[in-house]
CSV table of C-alpha atoms in Angstrom, one decimal:
chain,number,residue,atom,x,y,z
A,465,UNK,CA,-28.7,-15.6,25.0
A,466,UNK,CA,-31.6,-15.2,22.6
A,467,UNK,CA,-33.1,-11.9,23.5
A,468,UNK,CA,-31.5,-8.9,21.8
A,469,UNK,CA,-32.4,-6.6,24.6
A,470,UNK,CA,-30.5,-8.7,27.0
A,471,UNK,CA,-27.6,-9.0,24.6
A,472,UNK,CA,-27.3,-5.2,24.1
A,473,UNK,CA,-27.7,-4.6,27.9
A,474,UNK,CA,-24.8,-7.0,28.6
A,475,UNK,CA,-22.6,-5.5,25.9
A,476,UNK,CA,-23.3,-2.0,27.4
A,477,UNK,CA,-22.5,-3.2,30.9
A,478,UNK,CA,-19.1,-4.7,30.0
A,479,UNK,CA,-18.2,-1.7,27.8
A,480,UNK,CA,-19.1,0.8,30.5
A,481,UNK,CA,-17.2,-1.1,33.2
A,482,UNK,CA,-14.1,-1.2,31.0
A,483,UNK,CA,-14.3,2.4,30.0
A,484,UNK,CA,-14.9,3.7,33.5
A,485,UNK,CA,-12.1,1.6,35.0
A,486,UNK,CA,-9.6,2.8,32.4
A,487,UNK,CA,-10.7,6.4,32.8
A,488,UNK,CA,-10.5,6.2,36.6
A,489,UNK,CA,-7.0,4.7,36.6
A,490,UNK,CA,-5.8,7.2,34.0
A,491,UNK,CA,-7.0,10.1,36.3
A,492,UNK,CA,-5.4,8.5,39.4
A,493,UNK,CA,-2.1,8.2,37.5
A,494,UNK,CA,-2.2,11.8,36.3
A,495,UNK,CA,-3.1,13.2,39.8
A,496,UNK,CA,-0.6,11.4,42.0
A,497,UNK,CA,1.3,8.8,39.9
A,498,UNK,CA,-0.7,5.8,41.1
A,499,UNK,CA,0.0,3.0,38.7
A,500,UNK,CA,-2.7,0.6,37.6
A,501,UNK,CA,-2.7,-3.0,38.9
A,502,UNK,CA,-0.6,-5.2,36.6
A,503,UNK,CA,-3.4,-7.7,36.4
A,504,UNK,CA,-5.6,-5.1,34.7
A,505,UNK,CA,-3.7,-5.6,31.5
A,506,UNK,CA,-4.3,-9.3,31.4
A,507,UNK,CA,-7.7,-10.0,33.0
A,508,UNK,CA,-9.9,-7.9,30.6
A,509,UNK,CA,-10.4,-5.0,33.0
A,510,UNK,CA,-9.8,-2.6,30.1
A,511,UNK,CA,-11.1,-4.8,27.3
A,512,UNK,CA,-13.9,-4.3,24.8
A,513,UNK,CA,-17.0,-6.6,25.0
A,514,UNK,CA,-17.1,-9.4,22.4
A,515,UNK,CA,-20.2,-11.0,20.8
A,516,UNK,CA,-19.7,-14.7,20.0
A,517,UNK,CA,-22.1,-16.6,17.8
A,518,UNK,CA,-22.2,-20.4,17.3
A,519,UNK,CA,-24.0,-21.9,14.3
A,520,UNK,CA,-24.6,-25.5,13.3
A,521,UNK,CA,-25.2,-26.3,9.7
A,522,UNK,CA,-28.3,-28.4,10.6
A,523,UNK,CA,-29.9,-25.2,11.9
A,524,UNK,CA,-29.8,-23.4,8.5
A,525,UNK,CA,-33.2,-22.4,6.9
A,526,UNK,CA,-34.1,-23.4,3.4
A,527,UNK,CA,-33.5,-19.9,1.9
A,528,UNK,CA,-32.6,-16.4,3.0
A,529,UNK,CA,-33.1,-14.0,0.1
A,530,UNK,CA,-31.6,-10.8,1.5
A,531,UNK,CA,-27.9,-9.9,0.8
A,532,UNK,CA,-26.9,-9.8,4.5
A,533,UNK,CA,-27.8,-11.5,7.7
A,534,UNK,CA,-26.7,-14.8,6.2
A,535,UNK,CA,-24.7,-17.7,7.7
A,536,UNK,CA,-23.0,-19.7,5.0
A,537,UNK,CA,-20.6,-21.8,7.0
A,538,UNK,CA,-21.1,-23.6,10.3
A,539,UNK,CA,-18.8,-22.6,13.2
A,540,UNK,CA,-18.1,-19.8,15.5
A,541,UNK,CA,-18.3,-16.1,14.6
A,542,UNK,CA,-17.2,-13.2,16.7
A,543,UNK,CA,-16.6,-9.5,16.8
A,544,UNK,CA,-15.6,-6.9,19.4
A,545,UNK,CA,-18.0,-4.0,20.0
A,546,UNK,CA,-17.5,-0.3,21.0
A,547,UNK,CA,-19.9,2.5,21.7
A,548,UNK,CA,-23.0,0.3,22.3
A,549,UNK,CA,-25.3,3.4,22.8
A,550,UNK,CA,-24.4,4.5,19.2
A,551,UNK,CA,-24.5,1.1,17.6
A,552,UNK,CA,-27.2,-0.6,19.8
A,553,UNK,CA,-30.0,-0.4,17.3
A,554,UNK,CA,-27.8,-1.6,14.5
A,555,UNK,CA,-26.5,-4.5,16.5
A,556,UNK,CA,-30.0,-5.5,17.7
A,557,UNK,CA,-31.2,-5.4,14.1
A,558,UNK,CA,-28.4,-7.6,12.8
A,559,UNK,CA,-28.6,-10.1,15.6
A,560,UNK,CA,-32.4,-10.4,15.5
A,561,UNK,CA,-32.2,-11.5,11.8
A,562,UNK,CA,-29.7,-14.2,12.7
A,563,UNK,CA,-31.7,-15.3,15.7
A,564,UNK,CA,-35.0,-15.4,13.8
A,565,UNK,CA,-33.6,-17.4,10.8
A,566,UNK,CA,-30.9,-19.6,12.3
A,567,UNK,CA,-30.6,-21.8,15.4
A,568,UNK,CA,-27.7,-19.8,16.8
A,569,UNK,CA,-26.2,-19.6,20.3
A,570,UNK,CA,-25.0,-16.1,21.3
A,571,UNK,CA,-22.6,-15.3,24.1
A,572,UNK,CA,-21.3,-11.9,25.3
A,573,UNK,CA,-18.1,-11.5,27.3
A,574,UNK,CA,-14.9,-9.7,27.7
A,575,UNK,CA,-12.6,-9.8,24.7
A,576,UNK,CA,-8.8,-9.8,24.6
A,577,UNK,CA,-8.8,-6.5,22.7
A,578,UNK,CA,-8.2,-3.5,25.0
A,579,UNK,CA,-9.6,0.0,24.6
A,580,UNK,CA,-6.8,2.4,23.8
A,581,UNK,CA,-6.6,5.2,26.4
A,582,UNK,CA,-7.2,8.1,24.0
A,583,UNK,CA,-10.8,6.9,23.3
A,584,UNK,CA,-11.9,7.4,27.0
A,585,UNK,CA,-10.5,10.9,27.4
A,586,UNK,CA,-13.2,13.5,27.5
A,587,UNK,CA,-13.0,17.2,28.2
A,588,UNK,CA,-12.7,16.9,32.0
A,589,UNK,CA,-10.2,14.0,31.8
A,590,UNK,CA,-8.3,15.8,29.0
A,591,UNK,CA,-7.6,18.8,31.3
A,592,UNK,CA,-6.3,16.6,34.0
A,593,UNK,CA,-4.1,14.5,31.6
A,594,UNK,CA,-2.8,17.6,29.7
A,595,UNK,CA,0.4,17.6,31.7
A,596,UNK,CA,1.2,13.9,31.3
A,597,UNK,CA,3.2,12.7,28.3
A,598,UNK,CA,1.3,10.3,26.0
A,599,UNK,CA,4.5,8.1,25.9
A,600,UNK,CA,4.4,7.9,29.7
A,601,UNK,CA,0.7,6.9,29.6
A,602,UNK,CA,1.4,4.3,27.0
A,603,UNK,CA,3.9,2.5,29.3
A,604,UNK,CA,1.1,1.7,31.7
A,605,UNK,CA,-2.2,1.8,29.7
A,606,UNK,CA,-3.4,0.3,26.4
A,607,UNK,CA,-2.4,2.6,23.5
A,608,UNK,CA,-3.4,2.8,19.8
A,609,UNK,CA,-1.4,0.1,18.0
A,610,UNK,CA,-1.7,0.7,14.3
A,611,UNK,CA,-0.5,-2.8,13.6
A,612,UNK,CA,-3.7,-4.1,15.1
A,613,UNK,CA,-6.0,-1.8,12.9
A,614,UNK,CA,-6.6,-2.4,9.3
A,615,UNK,CA,-9.0,-3.2,6.4
A,616,UNK,CA,-7.8,-6.6,5.5
A,617,UNK,CA,-11.2,-8.2,6.0
A,618,UNK,CA,-13.0,-5.6,3.8
A,619,UNK,CA,-10.2,-6.0,1.2
A,620,UNK,CA,-10.5,-9.8,1.1
A,621,UNK,CA,-7.0,-10.4,2.6
A,622,UNK,CA,-6.8,-13.5,4.7
A,623,UNK,CA,-5.2,-12.2,7.9
A,624,UNK,CA,-6.8,-14.7,10.3
A,625,UNK,CA,-5.6,-18.0,11.7
A,626,UNK,CA,-7.7,-21.1,11.0
A,627,UNK,CA,-8.3,-21.4,14.7
A,628,UNK,CA,-9.7,-17.9,14.9
A,629,UNK,CA,-13.5,-17.4,15.0
A,630,UNK,CA,-15.0,-16.2,11.7
A,631,UNK,CA,-15.8,-12.4,11.7
A,632,UNK,CA,-19.3,-11.3,12.4
A,633,UNK,CA,-18.7,-7.8,11.0
A,634,UNK,CA,-16.4,-5.9,8.6
A,635,UNK,CA,-15.1,-3.7,11.4
A,636,UNK,CA,-14.0,-4.6,14.9
A,637,UNK,CA,-14.0,-2.2,17.9
A,638,UNK,CA,-10.4,-1.0,17.4
A,639,UNK,CA,-11.0,0.0,13.8
A,640,UNK,CA,-14.4,1.6,14.6
A,641,UNK,CA,-13.0,3.7,17.5
A,642,UNK,CA,-10.1,4.8,15.3
A,643,UNK,CA,-12.6,6.1,12.7
A,644,UNK,CA,-15.0,7.7,15.1
A,645,UNK,CA,-12.2,9.8,16.5
A,646,UNK,CA,-11.1,10.8,13.0
A,647,UNK,CA,-14.7,11.7,11.9
A,648,UNK,CA,-15.0,14.1,14.8
A,649,UNK,CA,-11.6,15.6,13.9
A,650,UNK,CA,-12.3,16.0,10.2
A,651,UNK,CA,-16.0,17.1,10.3
A,652,UNK,CA,-16.2,19.0,13.5
A,653,UNK,CA,-19.3,17.1,14.6
A,654,UNK,CA,-20.2,14.3,17.1
A,655,UNK,CA,-20.3,10.9,15.4
A,656,UNK,CA,-23.6,10.3,17.1
A,657,UNK,CA,-25.2,12.9,14.8
A,658,UNK,CA,-24.3,11.2,11.6
A,659,UNK,CA,-27.4,9.8,9.8
A,660,UNK,CA,-27.8,6.7,7.7
A,661,UNK,CA,-28.2,8.5,4.4
A,662,UNK,CA,-25.2,10.7,3.3
A,663,UNK,CA,-24.8,13.3,0.6
A,664,UNK,CA,-21.3,14.4,-0.4
A,665,UNK,CA,-20.6,17.7,-2.1
A,666,UNK,CA,-17.6,19.6,-3.3
A,667,UNK,CA,-18.9,23.1,-3.1
A,668,UNK,CA,-19.8,25.2,0.0
A,669,UNK,CA,-22.9,26.7,-1.6
A,670,UNK,CA,-24.6,23.3,-1.3
A,671,UNK,CA,-24.1,23.7,2.5
A,672,UNK,CA,-26.0,27.0,2.4
A,673,UNK,CA,-28.9,25.4,0.6
A,674,UNK,CA,-28.9,22.3,2.8
A,675,UNK,CA,-28.9,24.3,6.0
A,676,UNK,CA,-31.6,26.6,4.8
A,677,UNK,CA,-33.8,23.7,3.8
A,678,UNK,CA,-33.0,21.6,6.9
A,679,UNK,CA,-33.8,24.5,9.2
A,680,UNK,CA,-37.3,24.6,7.7
A,681,UNK,CA,-37.9,20.9,8.3
A,682,UNK,CA,-37.4,20.9,12.1
A,683,UNK,CA,-40.5,19.8,13.9
A,684,UNK,CA,-41.9,18.0,10.8
A,685,UNK,CA,-41.5,14.5,9.5
A,686,UNK,CA,-39.8,13.4,12.7
A,687,UNK,CA,-36.8,15.7,12.2
A,688,UNK,CA,-35.7,16.9,15.7
A,689,UNK,CA,-32.4,18.8,15.2
A,690,UNK,CA,-29.9,20.3,12.8
A,691,UNK,CA,-26.4,19.7,14.0
A,692,UNK,CA,-23.3,21.0,12.3
A,693,UNK,CA,-19.6,22.0,12.4
A,694,UNK,CA,-18.7,24.9,14.5
A,695,UNK,CA,-21.2,24.0,17.2
A,696,UNK,CA,-24.4,24.5,15.2
A,697,UNK,CA,-27.4,23.0,16.9
A,698,UNK,CA,-30.9,24.0,16.0
A,699,UNK,CA,-34.0,22.3,17.5
A,700,UNK,CA,-36.8,24.6,16.3
A,701,UNK,CA,-37.9,25.5,12.8
A,702,UNK,CA,-35.6,28.3,11.6
A,703,UNK,CA,-35.8,30.4,8.4
A,704,UNK,CA,-32.7,31.5,6.6
A,705,UNK,CA,-30.7,29.1,8.8
A,706,UNK,CA,-27.5,29.7,6.8
A,707,UNK,CA,-26.9,32.8,8.9
A,708,UNK,CA,-26.2,30.4,11.9
A,709,UNK,CA,-23.3,28.8,10.1
A,710,UNK,CA,-20.0,29.2,11.7
A,711,UNK,CA,-17.5,31.2,9.7
A,712,UNK,CA,-14.6,29.4,11.4
A,713,UNK,CA,-15.8,25.9,10.5
A,714,UNK,CA,-13.5,25.7,7.4
A,715,UNK,CA,-10.5,27.0,9.3
A,716,UNK,CA,-10.9,24.4,12.1
A,717,UNK,CA,-12.3,21.4,10.2
A,718,UNK,CA,-11.2,20.0,6.9
A,719,UNK,CA,-14.6,18.5,5.8
A,720,UNK,CA,-17.5,20.1,7.7
A,721,UNK,CA,-20.6,18.0,8.1
A,722,UNK,CA,-24.3,19.0,8.7
A,723,UNK,CA,-26.9,16.6,10.0
A,724,UNK,CA,-30.7,16.7,9.8
A,725,UNK,CA,-31.4,14.3,12.7
A,726,UNK,CA,-34.3,11.9,12.7
A,727,UNK,CA,-35.2,8.8,14.9
A,728,UNK,CA,-33.0,5.8,14.4
A,729,UNK,CA,-30.5,8.0,12.5
A,730,UNK,CA,-33.0,8.0,9.6
A,731,UNK,CA,-32.3,11.6,8.5
A,732,UNK,CA,-29.7,13.0,6.1
A,733,UNK,CA,-26.1,14.1,6.5
A,734,UNK,CA,-24.3,16.4,4.1
A,735,UNK,CA,-20.5,16.5,4.1
A,736,UNK,CA,-18.6,19.1,2.2
A,737,UNK,CA,-15.5,17.0,1.2
A,738,UNK,CA,-13.9,19.8,-0.8
A,739,UNK,CA,-11.8,19.0,-3.8
A,740,UNK,CA,-9.9,15.8,-4.6
A,741,UNK,CA,-9.8,12.0,-4.3
A,742,UNK,CA,-7.7,12.1,-1.2
A,743,UNK,CA,-10.4,13.8,0.8
A,744,UNK,CA,-13.0,11.5,-0.7
A,745,UNK,CA,-11.1,8.4,0.4
A,746,UNK,CA,-10.3,9.8,3.8
A,747,UNK,CA,-13.9,10.6,4.8
A,748,UNK,CA,-15.4,7.4,3.4
A,749,UNK,CA,-12.7,5.3,5.1
A,750,UNK,CA,-14.1,6.5,8.4
A,751,UNK,CA,-17.8,6.9,7.6
A,752,UNK,CA,-17.9,3.2,6.6
A,753,UNK,CA,-17.8,2.1,10.2
A,754,UNK,CA,-21.2,3.7,10.8
A,755,UNK,CA,-22.7,1.3,8.2
A,756,UNK,CA,-24.7,3.9,6.3
A,757,UNK,CA,-27.6,2.8,4.1
A,758,UNK,CA,-26.2,4.7,1.1
A,759,UNK,CA,-24.0,7.6,0.1
A,760,UNK,CA,-24.4,9.8,-2.9
A,761,UNK,CA,-22.1,12.3,-4.6
A,762,UNK,CA,-24.0,15.5,-5.5
A,763,UNK,CA,-21.5,18.0,-6.9
A,764,UNK,CA,-20.1,19.7,-9.9
A,765,UNK,CA,-18.3,18.4,-12.9
A,766,UNK,CA,-16.9,19.5,-16.2
A,767,UNK,CA,-19.1,18.5,-19.2
A,768,UNK,CA,-17.2,16.7,-21.9
A,769,UNK,CA,-19.9,16.7,-24.7
A,770,UNK,CA,-20.5,19.7,-27.0
A,771,UNK,CA,-24.3,19.1,-26.7
A,772,UNK,CA,-24.3,19.6,-22.9
A,773,UNK,CA,-25.2,23.0,-21.4
A,774,UNK,CA,-24.1,24.6,-18.1
A,775,UNK,CA,-26.6,23.3,-15.5
A,776,UNK,CA,-27.3,20.0,-17.1
A,777,UNK,CA,-27.1,16.8,-15.0
A,778,UNK,CA,-24.8,13.8,-15.4
A,779,UNK,CA,-26.0,10.5,-13.9
A,780,UNK,CA,-23.0,8.2,-13.7
A,781,UNK,CA,-23.5,4.6,-14.7
A,782,UNK,CA,-19.8,3.8,-15.0
A,783,UNK,CA,-16.5,5.4,-13.8
A,784,UNK,CA,-13.1,5.8,-15.4
A,785,UNK,CA,-10.8,5.7,-12.3
A,786,UNK,CA,-8.0,8.0,-13.0
A,787,UNK,CA,-7.9,9.1,-9.3
A,788,UNK,CA,-5.3,6.3,-8.5
A,789,UNK,CA,-5.8,6.8,-4.7
A,790,UNK,CA,-7.2,3.2,-4.3
A,791,UNK,CA,-5.2,1.4,-6.9
A,792,UNK,CA,-3.2,-0.6,-4.3
A,793,UNK,CA,-6.3,-2.1,-2.6
A,794,UNK,CA,-8.9,-2.0,-5.4
A,795,UNK,CA,-7.1,-2.2,-8.8
A,796,UNK,CA,-8.7,0.0,-11.5
A,797,UNK,CA,-9.5,-2.9,-13.7
A,798,UNK,CA,-12.1,-4.1,-11.2
A,799,UNK,CA,-15.5,-2.9,-12.5
A,800,UNK,CA,-17.8,-0.9,-10.2
A,801,UNK,CA,-21.3,-2.0,-10.9
A,802,UNK,CA,-24.2,0.5,-11.0
A,803,UNK,CA,-26.6,-0.2,-8.2
A,804,UNK,CA,-30.0,-0.3,-9.9
A,805,UNK,CA,-32.0,0.9,-6.9
A,806,UNK,CA,-29.8,4.0,-6.5
A,807,UNK,CA,-29.8,4.7,-10.3
A,808,UNK,CA,-33.6,4.5,-10.3
A,809,UNK,CA,-33.9,6.8,-7.2
A,810,UNK,CA,-31.6,9.4,-8.7
A,811,UNK,CA,-33.4,9.4,-12.1
A,812,UNK,CA,-36.8,9.4,-10.4
A,813,UNK,CA,-35.9,12.3,-8.2
A,814,UNK,CA,-34.5,14.3,-11.1
A,815,UNK,CA,-37.8,13.8,-13.0
A,816,UNK,CA,-39.9,14.9,-9.9
A,817,UNK,CA,-37.8,17.9,-9.1
A,818,UNK,CA,-37.2,19.1,-12.6
A,819,UNK,CA,-40.8,18.6,-13.7
A,820,UNK,CA,-39.6,17.0,-16.9
A,821,UNK,CA,-39.7,13.5,-18.2
A,822,UNK,CA,-38.9,11.3,-21.2
A,823,UNK,CA,-37.2,13.1,-24.0
A,824,UNK,CA,-37.3,16.4,-22.2
A,825,UNK,CA,-35.4,15.0,-19.2
A,826,UNK,CA,-32.9,13.3,-21.5
A,827,UNK,CA,-32.0,16.6,-23.0
A,828,UNK,CA,-31.2,17.9,-19.5
A,829,UNK,CA,-29.7,14.7,-18.0
A,830,UNK,CA,-27.0,12.6,-19.6
A,831,UNK,CA,-26.3,9.0,-18.4
A,832,UNK,CA,-22.9,7.7,-19.0
A,833,UNK,CA,-19.3,7.4,-17.8
A,834,UNK,CA,-17.7,9.9,-15.4
A,835,UNK,CA,-14.0,10.3,-15.3
A,836,UNK,CA,-12.4,11.0,-11.9
A,837,UNK,CA,-8.9,12.5,-12.1
A,838,UNK,CA,-6.3,13.3,-9.5
A,839,UNK,CA,-5.0,16.2,-11.6
A,840,UNK,CA,-6.9,19.4,-11.0
A,841,UNK,CA,-5.2,21.0,-14.0
A,842,UNK,CA,-5.9,18.2,-16.4
A,843,UNK,CA,-7.0,20.8,-19.0
A,844,UNK,CA,-3.3,21.8,-19.4
A,845,UNK,CA,-2.6,18.4,-20.9
A,846,UNK,CA,-5.8,18.1,-22.9
A,847,UNK,CA,-3.9,17.3,-26.1
A,848,UNK,CA,-2.6,14.1,-24.4
A,849,UNK,CA,-5.7,13.3,-22.3
A,850,UNK,CA,-8.3,14.1,-24.9
A,851,UNK,CA,-7.9,10.8,-26.7
A,852,UNK,CA,-8.3,8.8,-23.5
A,853,UNK,CA,-11.4,10.8,-22.6
A,854,UNK,CA,-12.8,10.1,-26.1
A,855,UNK,CA,-12.1,6.4,-25.8
A,856,UNK,CA,-14.0,6.2,-22.5
A,857,UNK,CA,-17.0,7.9,-24.1
A,858,UNK,CA,-17.2,9.9,-20.9
A,859,UNK,CA,-19.8,12.6,-20.4
A,860,UNK,CA,-18.3,14.3,-17.3
A,861,UNK,CA,-15.1,14.8,-15.4
A,862,UNK,CA,-14.5,15.5,-11.7
A,863,UNK,CA,-12.1,14.6,-8.8
A,864,UNK,CA,-14.2,12.7,-6.3
A,865,UNK,CA,-17.1,10.6,-7.7
A,866,UNK,CA,-15.2,7.4,-8.7
A,867,UNK,CA,-13.3,7.4,-5.4
A,868,UNK,CA,-16.6,7.5,-3.5
A,869,UNK,CA,-18.1,4.8,-5.7
A,870,UNK,CA,-15.0,2.6,-5.3
A,871,UNK,CA,-15.2,3.0,-1.5
A,872,UNK,CA,-18.8,2.2,-1.5
A,873,UNK,CA,-18.0,-1.0,-3.5
A,874,UNK,CA,-15.1,-1.8,-1.2
A,875,UNK,CA,-17.1,-1.3,2.1
A,876,UNK,CA,-20.4,-2.6,0.8
A,877,UNK,CA,-22.3,0.7,1.0
A,878,UNK,CA,-24.7,1.4,-1.9
A,879,UNK,CA,-23.4,4.4,-3.9
A,880,UNK,CA,-24.4,6.7,-6.7
A,881,UNK,CA,-23.5,10.0,-8.5
A,882,UNK,CA,-25.5,12.8,-9.9
A,883,UNK,CA,-23.4,15.7,-11.0
A,884,UNK,CA,-24.2,19.1,-12.4
A,885,UNK,CA,-22.2,20.6,-15.3
A,886,UNK,CA,-20.5,23.8,-14.1
A,887,UNK,CA,-18.2,24.3,-17.1
A,888,UNK,CA,-17.1,22.7,-20.5
A,889,UNK,CA,-13.3,23.2,-20.6
A,890,UNK,CA,-12.6,21.4,-23.8
A,891,UNK,CA,-15.4,23.2,-25.6
A,892,UNK,CA,-14.3,26.7,-24.7
A,893,UNK,CA,-16.8,27.3,-21.8
A,894,UNK,CA,-14.4,27.8,-18.8
A,895,UNK,CA,-15.5,28.4,-15.3
A,896,UNK,CA,-15.3,32.2,-15.1
A,897,UNK,CA,-16.5,34.3,-12.1
A,898,UNK,CA,-19.6,35.9,-13.8
A,899,UNK,CA,-20.7,32.7,-15.5
A,900,UNK,CA,-20.2,30.7,-12.3
A,901,UNK,CA,-22.4,33.0,-10.2
A,902,UNK,CA,-25.3,32.7,-12.6
A,903,UNK,CA,-24.9,28.9,-12.6
A,904,UNK,CA,-24.8,28.8,-8.9
A,905,UNK,CA,-28.0,30.8,-8.5
A,906,UNK,CA,-30.0,28.8,-11.0
A,907,UNK,CA,-28.8,25.2,-10.4
A,908,UNK,CA,-27.7,24.5,-6.8
A,909,UNK,CA,-31.1,24.5,-5.1
A,910,UNK,CA,-32.8,22.1,-7.5
A,911,UNK,CA,-29.7,19.8,-7.6
A,912,UNK,CA,-29.6,19.5,-3.9
A,913,UNK,CA,-33.4,18.8,-3.8
A,914,UNK,CA,-32.8,15.9,-6.2
A,915,UNK,CA,-30.2,14.5,-3.8
A,916,UNK,CA,-32.6,14.9,-0.8
A,917,UNK,CA,-35.5,13.3,-2.6
A,918,UNK,CA,-33.2,10.4,-3.7
A,919,UNK,CA,-32.5,9.7,-0.1
A,920,UNK,CA,-36.2,9.6,0.7
A,921,UNK,CA,-36.8,7.1,-2.2
A,922,UNK,CA,-33.9,4.9,-1.1
A,923,UNK,CA,-35.2,4.9,2.5
A,924,UNK,CA,-38.4,3.4,1.2
A,925,UNK,CA,-36.4,0.5,-0.5
A,926,UNK,CA,-35.6,-1.0,2.9
A,927,UNK,CA,-33.5,-4.2,2.7
A,928,UNK,CA,-33.8,-4.3,-1.1
A,929,UNK,CA,-31.3,-1.4,-1.3
A,930,UNK,CA,-28.4,-3.7,-0.2
A,931,UNK,CA,-27.5,-5.4,-3.4
A,932,UNK,CA,-25.7,-8.7,-3.6
A,933,UNK,CA,-23.5,-7.0,-6.2
A,934,UNK,CA,-21.6,-5.6,-3.2
A,935,UNK,CA,-21.1,-8.9,-1.3
A,936,UNK,CA,-17.9,-11.0,-1.7
A,937,UNK,CA,-17.9,-14.8,-1.7
A,938,UNK,CA,-17.4,-15.2,2.0
A,939,UNK,CA,-19.0,-12.3,3.8
A,940,UNK,CA,-19.4,-11.5,7.5
A,941,UNK,CA,-23.1,-11.8,8.4
A,942,UNK,CA,-23.6,-8.3,9.6
A,943,UNK,CA,-24.5,-5.7,7.0
């Protein structure tokens, strides 16, 4: 097959048939105890579609300059696929690059990887299945086997037999479906609403500002909807949209998300990840399967230099990883390179939004190392930690930025950090209620606009955004 439209259509046909068969058999079992045919578990009736690509070295072009869409070894490549309506545009883009630049043969068929039954249970089916034990269902239908789900490929661990096809993508269908379900659970929003440019924050007031701004963008620039946790869905321009926010979102969802939707998922998503490296790792583990173009941390930090003022910006160009949450899979001695395109976008956006440049901007924005700690009360041990902070020459400290950067490095997603100084603990300016309120009023709106403008600048970069700095020696062809 050479036509991407035909390829995606066949993937969709196989996926829909497997999903519908599994769902119908589940409902029959729940209603009257009808067991599925034994052959269904061996003949691919419930299996994900698989894309298989064959490449001969003689078909390689002279050069391919981009960081992805490259075939470096002859042989067979394969991946399983889920949710083709969500990933169809992405798949078509990646496959079209390989078809255009290489003489490849592409086949689509049933895989041997079955769809776990929880991923086909919607509201109607859920009501019917409510009285059936999941253990009983797992006796007759494919279930979630955690031993088959992992990040060995992303982490460079050789978990494949020599006879296996080489991987086409970082994530197969099982890993992707696992994360899509978790995303909906943690953020309270449909995975289909997530956009390709993602902002993270650690304070709810950024949500207020984002929702107000996004509500005013509807109907302009291709933006069609504002979707959010708690059932928020706006489709027409709305002033003071923050009043539409659900007060129950934080009680029901750990990390609420809000999406300004544009065609081809070209809008912006804001996720309030709260405080701490564990949350930062959790959400990026799952967002990575959506293959975002970039994610940026736009939050608060403690200023570590006496010359800094409350409301100043910190642009991270290095990280001291005292978060420890990723040490087992990405040791802290592995450097995290700054992504030049992201750094330039953040600095350029700060210049535009602040209306300052040159020496004036440097007085407001420090570039340097950010420390990310897993100890929220690090200030109580400042006599011991102060020397380490001084050795690092750090200019800011928070609890999320290095984790997000490390996850971007790990999952090949361009990353960056622009923080705003909310306090200076080691210089006697603690975060007190009155001072915090003044800071919030003055700084949050402009800080958020810098993040938004950075996303716009990064979108204009196109393929150049995806740096080879993020690619390992032997990478799957898909971005």
